[in-house]
Amino acid sequence: SQQGEEDPQALSIQEGENATMNCSYKTSINNLQWYRQNSGRGLVHLILIRSNEREKHSGRLRVTLDTSKKSSSLLITASRAADTASYFCATEGAGSYQLTFGKGTKLSVIP
Amino acid sequence: EAGVAQSPRYKIIEKRQSVAFWCNPISGHATLYWYQQILGQGPKLLIQFQNNGVVDDSQLPKDRFSAERLKGVDSTLKIQPAKLEDSAVYLCASSRGSPLYNEQFFGPGTRLTVL
């Protein structure tokens, strides 16, 4: 079963704009990870945020985690056409090293 | 470092035939995973190995799917016999399997079409 649910399912923005994707999950987690998937590079790890962290940055990416609401958001600033891809959140349960993926958000960045 | 290797990249078979996929993880990665990704969905874990032992195969349809990881390195996933609903991309991933290094590295996947 899918643990995480991303919102929106699809997002289309102009190059240079910011893109925000949200993820909700159901059970307690050890960490939450975001992955990107496109036809050229397959599924690639973007960023990991642990359950005791609230915010994390990596380049143009900003991730927040609210464990009380069981939700996370991924912000991509100053988007580029190359950011066009599907973005998945994945949750890891305590001690399992297993990931449960959501259905993903399909992001289109228009040049 | 070299990434996760998978072969073949594409496979087309008739229903009721058998098929096998191969995965070579990143050197030194103790944990290996097989996922099934149906079009429009996120990857779903089929089986997880720690070295050459199975950690979790609760979502593996064992009546038709089997997997092994000999010598704790390469792994094969087999489907026998295949059904139409097995059409999907099969992804292999590996990780160090430690609390400090949870990132999973994915291979390019094998796209299976069952006719």
mmCIF file of C-alpha atoms in Angstrom:
data_model
loop_
_atom_site.group_PDB
_atom_site.id
_atom_site.type_symbol
_atom_site.label_atom_id
_atom_site.label_comp_id
_atom_site.label_asym_id
_atom_site.label_seq_id
_atom_site.Cartn_x
_atom_site.Cartn_y
_atom_site.Cartn_z
ATOM 1 C CA SER A 1 0.000 0.000 0.000
ATOM 2 C CA GLN A 2 1.146 3.566 -0.594
ATOM 3 C CA GLN A 3 2.065 5.424 2.585
ATOM 4 C CA GLY A 4 2.773 8.838 1.158
ATOM 5 C CA GLU A 5 0.394 10.840 -0.951
ATOM 6 C CA GLU A 6 1.757 13.736 -2.968
ATOM 7 C CA ASP A 7 -0.207 16.811 -3.831
ATOM 8 C CA PRO A 8 -0.748 18.067 -6.467
ATOM 9 C CA GLN A 9 -0.650 15.130 -8.877
ATOM 10 C CA ALA A 10 0.568 17.450 -11.635
ATOM 11 C CA LEU A 11 2.058 20.929 -11.664
ATOM 12 C CA SER A 12 2.982 23.154 -14.585
ATOM 13 C CA ILE A 13 5.002 26.335 -14.066
ATOM 14 C CA GLN A 14 7.141 28.782 -16.012
ATOM 15 C CA GLU A 15 10.907 28.645 -15.825
ATOM 16 C CA GLY A 16 12.172 30.798 -12.958
ATOM 17 C CA GLU A 17 9.097 30.282 -10.791
ATOM 18 C CA ASN A 18 9.081 28.299 -7.571
ATOM 19 C CA ALA A 19 7.449 24.867 -7.338
ATOM 20 C CA THR A 20 5.964 23.465 -4.141
ATOM 21 C CA MET A 21 4.936 19.858 -3.693
ATOM 22 C CA ASN A 22 3.342 18.366 -0.613
ATOM 23 C CA CYS A 23 3.383 14.894 0.873
ATOM 24 C CA SER A 24 1.192 13.396 3.571
ATOM 25 C CA TYR A 25 1.756 10.074 5.275
ATOM 26 C CA LYS A 26 -0.049 7.906 7.781
ATOM 27 C CA THR A 27 2.258 6.163 10.233
ATOM 28 C CA SER A 28 5.286 7.229 12.282
ATOM 29 C CA ILE A 29 8.541 7.438 10.387
ATOM 30 C CA ASN A 30 12.297 7.366 10.884
ATOM 31 C CA ASN A 31 12.921 9.716 8.002
ATOM 32 C CA LEU A 32 11.321 11.040 4.843
ATOM 33 C CA GLN A 33 13.101 11.222 1.506
ATOM 34 C CA TRP A 34 12.384 12.915 -1.791
ATOM 35 C CA TYR A 35 13.317 11.357 -5.115
ATOM 36 C CA ARG A 36 13.163 12.600 -8.685
ATOM 37 C CA GLN A 37 12.462 10.429 -11.687
ATOM 38 C CA ASN A 38 12.846 11.303 -15.332
ATOM 39 C CA SER A 39 13.375 9.206 -18.407
ATOM 40 C CA GLY A 40 16.978 10.229 -18.757
ATOM 41 C CA ARG A 41 18.353 9.527 -15.300
ATOM 42 C CA GLY A 42 15.949 7.148 -13.638
ATOM 43 C CA LEU A 43 15.112 7.511 -9.939
ATOM 44 C CA VAL A 44 17.536 9.777 -8.090
ATOM 45 C CA HIS A 45 17.721 10.640 -4.389
ATOM 46 C CA LEU A 46 17.343 14.376 -3.715
ATOM 47 C CA ILE A 47 17.213 14.946 0.013
ATOM 48 C CA LEU A 48 16.554 13.173 3.306
ATOM 49 C CA ILE A 49 15.019 14.717 6.411
ATOM 50 C CA ARG A 50 14.997 12.844 9.699
ATOM 51 C CA SER A 51 12.020 12.727 12.029
ATOM 52 C CA ASN A 52 13.703 15.068 14.530
ATOM 53 C CA GLU A 53 14.426 17.712 11.875
ATOM 54 C CA ARG A 54 11.997 20.406 10.766
ATOM 55 C CA GLU A 55 13.720 21.916 7.740
ATOM 56 C CA LYS A 56 16.566 21.078 5.421
ATOM 57 C CA HIS A 57 18.178 22.793 2.452
ATOM 58 C CA SER A 58 20.192 21.483 -0.474
ATOM 59 C CA GLY A 59 21.003 23.916 -3.262
ATOM 60 C CA ARG A 60 17.682 25.099 -4.706
ATOM 61 C CA LEU A 61 15.734 22.539 -2.681
ATOM 62 C CA ARG A 62 14.051 23.194 0.650
ATOM 63 C CA VAL A 63 12.242 20.457 2.535
ATOM 64 C CA THR A 64 10.087 20.848 5.613
ATOM 65 C CA LEU A 65 8.687 18.156 7.870
ATOM 66 C CA ASP A 66 5.811 18.451 10.319
ATOM 67 C CA THR A 67 5.531 15.171 12.195
ATOM 68 C CA SER A 68 2.485 16.369 14.166
ATOM 69 C CA LYS A 69 0.591 16.782 10.897
ATOM 70 C CA LYS A 70 2.395 13.873 9.203
ATOM 71 C CA SER A 71 3.257 16.043 6.251
ATOM 72 C CA SER A 72 6.232 17.318 4.294
ATOM 73 C CA SER A 73 6.780 19.823 1.538
ATOM 74 C CA LEU A 74 9.422 20.150 -1.155
ATOM 75 C CA LEU A 75 10.162 23.605 -2.543
ATOM 76 C CA ILE A 76 12.224 24.021 -5.692
ATOM 77 C CA THR A 77 13.260 27.630 -6.168
ATOM 78 C CA ALA A 78 14.066 29.317 -9.477
ATOM 79 C CA SER A 79 12.944 26.301 -11.480
ATOM 80 C CA ARG A 80 14.637 25.257 -14.700
ATOM 81 C CA ALA A 81 13.427 23.236 -17.663
ATOM 82 C CA ALA A 82 15.750 20.464 -16.497
ATOM 83 C CA ASP A 83 13.668 20.149 -13.302
ATOM 84 C CA THR A 84 10.859 18.649 -15.382
ATOM 85 C CA ALA A 85 10.316 15.224 -13.825
ATOM 86 C CA SER A 86 8.149 13.249 -11.407
ATOM 87 C CA TYR A 87 8.888 13.834 -7.743
ATOM 88 C CA PHE A 88 8.194 11.186 -5.116
ATOM 89 C CA CYS A 89 8.214 11.307 -1.364
ATOM 90 C CA ALA A 90 9.213 8.112 0.376
ATOM 91 C CA THR A 91 8.938 7.314 4.053
ATOM 92 C CA GLU A 92 11.181 4.986 6.014
ATOM 93 C CA GLY A 93 9.806 3.191 9.038
ATOM 94 C CA ALA A 94 11.872 2.863 12.188
ATOM 95 C CA GLY A 95 14.769 0.397 11.796
ATOM 96 C CA SER A 96 13.516 -1.123 8.564
ATOM 97 C CA TYR A 97 15.580 0.662 5.890
ATOM 98 C CA GLN A 98 12.491 0.183 3.735
ATOM 99 C CA LEU A 99 10.939 2.967 1.725
ATOM 100 C CA THR A 100 7.241 3.353 0.978
ATOM 101 C CA PHE A 101 6.677 5.648 -1.977
ATOM 102 C CA GLY A 102 3.759 7.879 -2.848
ATOM 103 C CA LYS A 103 2.284 8.191 -6.324
ATOM 104 C CA GLY A 104 4.322 11.257 -7.182
ATOM 105 C CA THR A 105 3.863 14.776 -8.489
ATOM 106 C CA LYS A 106 4.536 15.332 -12.170
ATOM 107 C CA LEU A 107 6.268 18.691 -12.589
ATOM 108 C CA SER A 108 6.510 20.414 -15.950
ATOM 109 C CA VAL A 109 8.707 23.503 -16.202
ATOM 110 C CA ILE A 110 7.991 25.491 -19.352
ATOM 111 C CA PRO A 111 10.960 27.370 -20.833
ATOM 112 C CA GLU B 1 31.728 4.886 -8.033
ATOM 113 C CA ALA B 2 29.797 2.728 -10.485
ATOM 114 C CA GLY B 3 26.037 2.767 -10.105
ATOM 115 C CA VAL B 4 23.534 -0.039 -9.834
ATOM 116 C CA ALA B 5 23.501 -2.109 -13.007
ATOM 117 C CA GLN B 6 20.452 -3.912 -14.346
ATOM 118 C CA SER B 7 19.777 -6.045 -17.370
ATOM 119 C CA PRO B 8 18.024 -6.368 -19.647
ATOM 120 C CA ARG B 9 16.665 -2.832 -20.076
ATOM 121 C CA TYR B 10 13.599 -3.978 -21.974
ATOM 122 C CA LYS B 11 11.782 -7.288 -22.259
ATOM 123 C CA ILE B 12 8.643 -8.288 -24.132
ATOM 124 C CA ILE B 13 7.129 -11.696 -23.466
ATOM 125 C CA GLU B 14 3.862 -13.544 -23.921
ATOM 126 C CA LYS B 15 1.698 -14.286 -20.886
ATOM 127 C CA ARG B 16 2.530 -17.565 -19.158
ATOM 128 C CA GLN B 17 6.171 -17.307 -20.257
ATOM 129 C CA SER B 18 8.966 -16.868 -17.751
ATOM 130 C CA VAL B 19 11.454 -14.012 -17.440
ATOM 131 C CA ALA B 20 14.457 -13.172 -15.302
ATOM 132 C CA PHE B 21 16.040 -9.864 -14.368
ATOM 133 C CA TRP B 22 19.568 -9.328 -13.108
ATOM 134 C CA CYS B 23 20.946 -6.685 -10.758
ATOM 135 C CA ASN B 24 24.471 -5.796 -9.690
ATOM 136 C CA PRO B 25 24.436 -3.375 -6.729
ATOM 137 C CA ILE B 26 27.001 -0.778 -5.796
ATOM 138 C CA SER B 27 30.100 -2.419 -4.377
ATOM 139 C CA GLY B 28 29.972 -2.696 -0.608
ATOM 140 C CA HIS B 29 26.235 -2.099 -0.301
ATOM 141 C CA ALA B 30 24.802 -4.674 2.057
ATOM 142 C CA THR B 31 21.138 -4.056 1.349
ATOM 143 C CA LEU B 32 19.472 -4.768 -1.989
ATOM 144 C CA TYR B 33 15.878 -4.086 -2.956
ATOM 145 C CA TRP B 34 13.601 -5.031 -5.832
ATOM 146 C CA TYR B 35 10.699 -2.719 -6.635
ATOM 147 C CA GLN B 36 7.829 -2.925 -9.087
ATOM 148 C CA GLN B 37 6.662 0.350 -10.618
ATOM 149 C CA ILE B 38 3.418 0.300 -12.558
ATOM 150 C CA LEU B 39 2.844 3.196 -14.947
ATOM 151 C CA GLY B 40 1.626 6.282 -13.120
ATOM 152 C CA GLN B 41 2.442 4.968 -9.648
ATOM 153 C CA GLY B 42 5.339 5.059 -7.258
ATOM 154 C CA PRO B 43 7.674 2.094 -6.812
ATOM 155 C CA LYS B 44 6.367 -0.724 -4.628
ATOM 156 C CA LEU B 45 8.817 -2.844 -2.667
ATOM 157 C CA LEU B 46 8.797 -6.519 -3.603
ATOM 158 C CA ILE B 47 11.713 -7.876 -1.597
ATOM 159 C CA GLN B 48 14.590 -6.667 0.553
ATOM 160 C CA PHE B 49 17.886 -8.512 1.084
ATOM 161 C CA GLN B 50 20.481 -7.851 3.755
ATOM 162 C CA ASN B 51 23.684 -9.448 2.450
ATOM 163 C CA ASN B 52 22.350 -12.766 1.116
ATOM 164 C CA GLY B 53 19.441 -13.115 3.537
ATOM 165 C CA VAL B 54 15.833 -12.053 2.955
ATOM 166 C CA VAL B 55 14.677 -9.309 5.321
ATOM 167 C CA ASP B 56 11.189 -8.806 3.937
ATOM 168 C CA ASP B 57 9.343 -10.482 1.088
ATOM 169 C CA SER B 58 5.825 -9.878 2.346
ATOM 170 C CA GLN B 59 4.751 -8.120 -0.863
ATOM 171 C CA LEU B 60 6.307 -10.622 -3.251
ATOM 172 C CA PRO B 61 3.676 -12.769 -5.039
ATOM 173 C CA LYS B 62 5.436 -15.987 -4.175
ATOM 174 C CA ASP B 63 3.257 -18.174 -6.362
ATOM 175 C CA ARG B 64 4.942 -16.674 -9.419
ATOM 176 C CA PHE B 65 7.813 -14.443 -8.294
ATOM 177 C CA SER B 66 11.113 -15.589 -6.841
ATOM 178 C CA ALA B 67 14.347 -13.790 -6.048
ATOM 179 C CA GLU B 68 17.761 -14.728 -4.823
ATOM 180 C CA ARG B 69 20.975 -12.985 -3.922
ATOM 181 C CA LEU B 70 23.832 -15.416 -4.102
ATOM 182 C CA LYS B 71 27.052 -14.587 -2.236
ATOM 183 C CA GLY B 72 25.486 -11.349 -1.036
ATOM 184 C CA VAL B 73 26.250 -9.440 -4.246
ATOM 185 C CA ASP B 74 24.289 -9.903 -7.498
ATOM 186 C CA SER B 75 20.606 -10.681 -7.460
ATOM 187 C CA THR B 76 18.069 -12.146 -9.856
ATOM 188 C CA LEU B 77 14.308 -11.714 -9.881
ATOM 189 C CA LYS B 78 12.238 -14.272 -11.763
ATOM 190 C CA ILE B 79 8.608 -14.333 -12.838
ATOM 191 C CA GLN B 80 7.116 -17.673 -13.805
ATOM 192 C CA PRO B 81 4.526 -17.696 -15.302
ATOM 193 C CA ALA B 82 3.990 -14.039 -16.215
ATOM 194 C CA LYS B 83 0.569 -12.412 -16.229
ATOM 195 C CA LEU B 84 -0.616 -9.331 -18.095
ATOM 196 C CA GLU B 85 -0.692 -7.344 -14.839
ATOM 197 C CA ASP B 86 3.044 -7.933 -14.373
ATOM 198 C CA SER B 87 3.734 -5.328 -17.065
ATOM 199 C CA ALA B 88 5.767 -2.721 -15.206
ATOM 200 C CA VAL B 89 9.260 -1.379 -14.662
ATOM 201 C CA TYR B 90 11.293 -3.497 -12.253
ATOM 202 C CA LEU B 91 13.779 -1.430 -10.306
ATOM 203 C CA CYS B 92 16.722 -2.654 -8.311
ATOM 204 C CA ALA B 93 18.210 -0.465 -5.598
ATOM 205 C CA SER B 94 20.982 -0.802 -3.069
ATOM 206 C CA SER B 95 22.032 0.987 0.085
ATOM 207 C CA ARG B 96 24.622 0.695 2.805
ATOM 208 C CA GLY B 97 21.876 -0.299 5.184
ATOM 209 C CA SER B 98 23.033 1.741 8.144
ATOM 210 C CA PRO B 99 21.259 4.412 10.198
ATOM 211 C CA LEU B 100 23.608 7.139 8.970
ATOM 212 C CA TYR B 101 23.389 6.212 5.302
ATOM 213 C CA ASN B 102 19.769 5.565 4.372
ATOM 214 C CA GLU B 103 19.921 6.784 0.795
ATOM 215 C CA GLN B 104 18.934 4.205 -1.796
ATOM 216 C CA PHE B 105 20.619 4.158 -5.196
ATOM 217 C CA PHE B 106 18.480 2.929 -8.051
ATOM 218 C CA GLY B 107 19.374 1.196 -11.268
ATOM 219 C CA PRO B 108 17.863 2.197 -14.631
ATOM 220 C CA GLY B 109 15.198 -0.498 -14.382
ATOM 221 C CA THR B 110 13.888 -3.201 -16.691
ATOM 222 C CA ARG B 111 10.711 -2.367 -18.567
ATOM 223 C CA LEU B 112 8.639 -5.551 -18.887
ATOM 224 C CA THR B 113 5.746 -5.818 -21.306
ATOM 225 C CA VAL B 114 3.558 -8.916 -21.072
ATOM 226 C CA LEU B 115 1.359 -9.504 -24.141
#
